[in-house]
Amino acid sequence: MTFKVVIPARYASSRLPAKPLADIAGKPMVVRVMERALQAGAGEVWVAADHPEVAAAVEAAGGKVLMTREDHPSGTDRLGEVVDRLGWGDAEIVVNVQGDEPLIEPAIIRLAAAALEHDAEAAIATAGHAIHSLEDFLNPAIVKLVRDAAGRAMYFSRAPMPWPRDAFAGGPQALPAGLPVLRHVGLYAYRAGFLRAYAQLAPSPYEQIEMLEQLRALWHGYRIRVELLEAAPPGGVDTPQDLARVRAVFTNSAG
């Protein structure tokens, strides 16, 4: 299996300024993410940077970097620029690894790429895992998804779904046993041809209501493969508290 990884690394962050350059056990965070992607066996790993200091940090670590436009509305659009500028063929599998996930497991990156390779009708592959908590089920910050019989996404939503009508007739008290509730994990593998097409697709009304860009693909008839994980993967870095947690993991494991 051959695949490529692109790591969008946005310099600006309201809660963590210059986030890609945050030091984690002696290396910038973006370099830690790059190392994880290389461990996954990607044929090429590129960082899509929007700031010269990020580019310099990647190059100093021996990585490949492409300076991309600063005005992309989403990470998917940024990947489309990378695909075009590097001239990758439409059939190439490209895994989007977020630049703020230094604990991402290499096996999950490979899983996403393999899922797309083995489903010729899918343009995208992603992942999910079971939800066991009523609190998580009702939390709009946690994106839920439902799959069809072929393991492809039917819909993604911030709303609780599927809704167990009879079990919740008197109000939700606990999740019924065996309810197939899945939490979406925001890791994506794409065919390069889809990334080229994405920017030309009209936004979906559901995408704008839910604020979930993957709904644009479903709206236009693209199929999304969903692989199931046994448990939630390690979280990314959004806050100073997240950064402290990640630093502790690397320090305890001798980085």
Coordinates of C-alpha atoms in Angstrom, one line a residue:
M1 CA 0.0 0.0 0.0
T2 CA 1.3 3.4 -0.9
F3 CA -0.1 6.7 0.4
K4 CA 1.0 10.2 1.2
V5 CA 0.4 12.4 4.3
V6 CA -0.2 16.1 4.3
I7 CA -0.1 18.0 7.7
P8 CA -1.8 21.3 7.6
A9 CA -0.1 23.5 10.2
R10 CA -1.8 26.8 10.9
Y11 CA 0.4 29.3 12.8
A12 CA -2.4 31.5 14.2
S13 CA -4.3 30.2 17.2
S14 CA -6.4 32.3 19.6
R15 CA -5.6 30.0 22.6
L16 CA -2.1 28.9 21.7
P17 CA -0.2 31.5 19.5
A18 CA 2.4 29.9 17.2
K19 CA 0.9 26.5 18.1
P20 CA 2.9 24.4 15.5
L21 CA 6.1 25.6 17.1
A22 CA 5.2 24.7 20.7
D23 CA 8.1 22.8 22.3
I24 CA 7.4 19.2 23.1
A25 CA 10.4 17.5 24.8
G26 CA 12.9 19.5 22.7
K27 CA 11.1 19.5 19.3
P28 CA 8.4 21.7 17.8
M29 CA 4.9 20.1 17.8
V30 CA 4.7 20.0 14.0
V31 CA 7.9 18.0 13.9
R32 CA 6.5 15.5 16.4
V33 CA 3.4 15.1 14.2
M34 CA 5.7 14.6 11.1
E35 CA 7.6 11.9 12.9
R36 CA 4.4 10.0 13.6
A37 CA 3.4 10.2 10.0
L38 CA 6.7 8.8 8.9
Q39 CA 6.4 6.0 11.3
A40 CA 3.1 5.1 9.6
G41 CA 5.0 4.2 6.5
A42 CA 3.8 7.1 4.2
G43 CA 5.7 7.3 1.0
E44 CA 5.8 11.1 1.3
V45 CA 5.0 13.4 4.2
W46 CA 4.5 17.1 3.5
V47 CA 3.7 19.9 5.9
A48 CA 1.4 22.6 4.5
A49 CA 2.5 25.7 6.3
D50 CA 1.2 29.3 6.3
H51 CA 4.1 30.9 8.1
P52 CA 7.9 31.0 7.4
E53 CA 8.8 30.1 10.9
V54 CA 6.9 26.8 10.7
A55 CA 8.5 26.1 7.3
A56 CA 11.9 26.8 8.8
A57 CA 11.3 24.4 11.7
V58 CA 10.2 21.6 9.4
E59 CA 13.2 22.1 7.0
A60 CA 15.6 22.1 10.0
A61 CA 14.3 18.7 11.0
G62 CA 14.8 17.4 7.5
G63 CA 11.1 17.5 6.5
K64 CA 9.3 18.5 3.4
V65 CA 7.3 21.7 3.5
L66 CA 5.1 23.7 1.1
M67 CA 4.1 27.3 1.8
T68 CA 0.4 27.5 1.1
R69 CA -2.0 30.4 0.9
E70 CA -3.2 32.0 4.2
D71 CA -6.8 32.4 3.1
H72 CA -8.0 28.8 2.7
P73 CA -11.5 28.4 4.4
S74 CA -10.7 24.9 5.5
G75 CA -7.9 22.3 5.8
T76 CA -9.5 20.4 3.0
D77 CA -9.0 23.3 0.6
R78 CA -5.4 23.6 1.8
L79 CA -4.8 20.0 0.9
G80 CA -6.3 20.7 -2.5
E81 CA -3.6 23.3 -3.1
V82 CA -0.9 20.8 -2.1
V83 CA -2.2 18.1 -4.5
D84 CA -2.3 20.6 -7.4
R85 CA 1.1 22.1 -6.8
L86 CA 2.8 18.8 -6.4
G87 CA 1.0 17.3 -9.4
W88 CA -0.2 14.1 -7.7
G89 CA -2.4 11.8 -9.7
D90 CA -6.2 11.6 -9.0
A91 CA -5.9 8.1 -7.7
E92 CA -3.2 8.9 -5.0
I93 CA -4.4 8.4 -1.4
V94 CA -3.7 11.4 0.8
V95 CA -4.1 11.2 4.5
N96 CA -4.8 14.5 6.3
V97 CA -3.0 14.5 9.7
Q98 CA -3.8 17.5 11.8
G99 CA -0.7 19.5 12.9
D100 CA -1.8 19.6 16.5
E101 CA -2.0 15.8 17.1
P102 CA 1.5 14.9 18.2
L103 CA 0.2 11.7 19.9
I104 CA -1.6 10.3 16.9
E105 CA -1.0 6.6 16.5
P106 CA 0.8 5.6 13.3
A107 CA -1.5 2.6 13.0
I108 CA -4.6 4.8 12.7
I109 CA -3.0 6.7 9.9
R110 CA -2.3 3.4 8.1
L111 CA -5.9 2.3 8.8
A112 CA -7.4 5.3 7.1
A113 CA -5.2 4.8 4.0
A114 CA -6.0 1.1 3.9
A115 CA -9.7 1.7 4.2
L116 CA -9.7 3.9 1.2
E117 CA -7.5 1.6 -0.8
H118 CA -9.9 -1.4 -0.2
D119 CA -13.1 0.6 -1.0
A120 CA -12.9 1.6 -4.6
E121 CA -16.3 3.4 -4.5
A122 CA -15.3 5.7 -1.7
A123 CA -13.7 9.1 -2.2
I124 CA -13.0 9.6 1.5
A125 CA -12.2 7.4 4.5
T126 CA -12.5 8.3 8.2
A127 CA -13.0 6.7 11.6
G128 CA -15.3 6.4 14.5
H129 CA -15.6 4.6 17.9
A130 CA -18.5 3.6 20.2
I131 CA -20.0 6.1 22.6
H132 CA -20.9 4.6 26.0
S133 CA -21.8 7.8 27.9
L134 CA -25.2 9.5 27.8
E135 CA -23.4 12.8 28.5
D136 CA -21.3 12.3 25.4
F137 CA -24.3 11.3 23.3
L138 CA -26.1 14.5 24.2
N139 CA -23.1 16.8 23.9
P140 CA -23.3 18.9 20.6
A141 CA -19.5 19.4 20.7
I142 CA -19.1 15.6 20.0
V143 CA -20.0 14.7 16.4
K144 CA -22.0 11.5 15.9
L145 CA -22.3 9.4 12.8
V146 CA -24.4 6.6 11.4
R147 CA -23.1 4.0 8.9
D148 CA -24.9 1.9 6.3
A149 CA -24.6 -1.9 5.8
A150 CA -21.5 -1.4 3.7
G151 CA -19.7 0.6 6.4
R152 CA -20.1 4.0 4.7
A153 CA -21.4 7.1 6.4
M154 CA -25.1 8.0 6.0
Y155 CA -24.9 11.2 8.1
F156 CA -22.8 13.2 10.6
S157 CA -24.5 15.4 13.2
R158 CA -23.9 17.3 16.4
A159 CA -27.4 16.1 17.5
P160 CA -27.8 12.7 19.3
M161 CA -28.4 10.0 16.8
P162 CA -29.8 7.4 16.3
W163 CA -32.5 8.5 18.8
P164 CA -34.0 5.5 20.6
R165 CA -37.6 6.6 20.6
D166 CA -39.1 4.0 22.9
A167 CA -36.3 3.9 25.4
F168 CA -36.3 7.7 25.7
A169 CA -40.1 8.1 25.8
G170 CA -39.9 9.3 29.4
G171 CA -36.7 11.3 28.8
P172 CA -33.2 10.1 28.3
Q173 CA -31.8 8.4 31.5
A174 CA -29.2 6.1 30.1
L175 CA -28.0 4.7 26.8
P176 CA -29.9 1.5 26.0
A177 CA -27.6 -1.6 25.7
G178 CA -26.5 -2.3 22.2
L179 CA -27.5 1.1 20.8
P180 CA -25.1 1.7 17.8
V181 CA -23.9 5.2 18.8
L182 CA -20.6 6.3 17.1
R183 CA -18.4 9.2 17.7
H184 CA -16.6 10.6 14.7
V185 CA -12.8 10.8 14.8
G186 CA -11.6 13.7 12.6
L187 CA -8.9 11.8 10.6
Y188 CA -9.4 11.7 6.9
A189 CA -7.9 9.9 3.9
Y190 CA -8.8 11.3 0.5
R191 CA -8.3 10.4 -3.1
A192 CA -6.4 13.3 -4.7
G193 CA -9.0 13.7 -7.4
F194 CA -11.7 14.5 -4.7
L195 CA -9.4 17.1 -3.2
R196 CA -9.1 18.8 -6.6
A197 CA -12.9 18.8 -7.0
Y198 CA -13.8 19.8 -3.4
A199 CA -13.2 23.6 -3.7
Q200 CA -15.6 23.7 -6.7
L201 CA -18.4 22.0 -4.9
A202 CA -21.2 24.3 -3.7
P203 CA -21.6 24.2 0.1
S204 CA -24.4 22.0 1.5
P205 CA -27.1 23.7 3.6
Y206 CA -26.6 20.9 6.2
E207 CA -22.9 21.7 6.2
Q208 CA -23.7 25.3 7.1
I209 CA -26.3 24.4 9.7
E210 CA -24.2 21.8 11.5
M211 CA -20.8 23.4 10.7
L212 CA -19.4 20.1 9.5
E213 CA -17.6 20.3 6.2
Q214 CA -17.8 16.5 5.5
L215 CA -21.5 17.0 4.8
R216 CA -20.6 18.8 1.6
A217 CA -19.2 15.5 0.2
L218 CA -22.3 13.5 1.2
W219 CA -24.6 16.2 -0.2
H220 CA -22.9 15.8 -3.6
G221 CA -23.0 12.0 -3.6
Y222 CA -19.5 11.2 -2.6
R223 CA -19.1 8.1 -0.4
I224 CA -17.2 8.1 2.9
R225 CA -15.9 4.9 4.3
V226 CA -15.9 4.7 8.2
E227 CA -13.6 2.4 10.0
L228 CA -14.3 1.5 13.6
L229 CA -11.7 1.9 16.3
E230 CA -11.8 0.0 19.6
A231 CA -11.3 3.2 21.7
A232 CA -10.9 6.9 21.3
P233 CA -7.5 7.9 20.1
P234 CA -5.3 10.4 22.1
G235 CA -6.7 13.9 21.9
G236 CA -5.0 16.8 20.1
V237 CA -3.7 20.1 21.4
D238 CA -6.3 22.9 21.6
T239 CA -5.5 24.5 24.9
P240 CA -2.6 25.2 27.3
Q241 CA -3.9 22.3 29.4
D242 CA -3.7 20.0 26.4
L243 CA -0.2 21.0 25.7
A244 CA 0.8 20.3 29.3
R245 CA -0.8 16.8 29.0
V246 CA 1.1 16.0 25.8
R247 CA 4.4 17.3 27.2
A248 CA 4.0 15.0 30.2
V249 CA 3.4 12.0 27.9
F250 CA 6.6 12.6 25.9
T251 CA 8.6 13.4 29.1
N252 CA 7.5 10.2 30.8
S253 CA 8.3 8.1 27.7
A254 CA 11.7 9.8 27.3
G255 CA 10.5 11.6 24.1

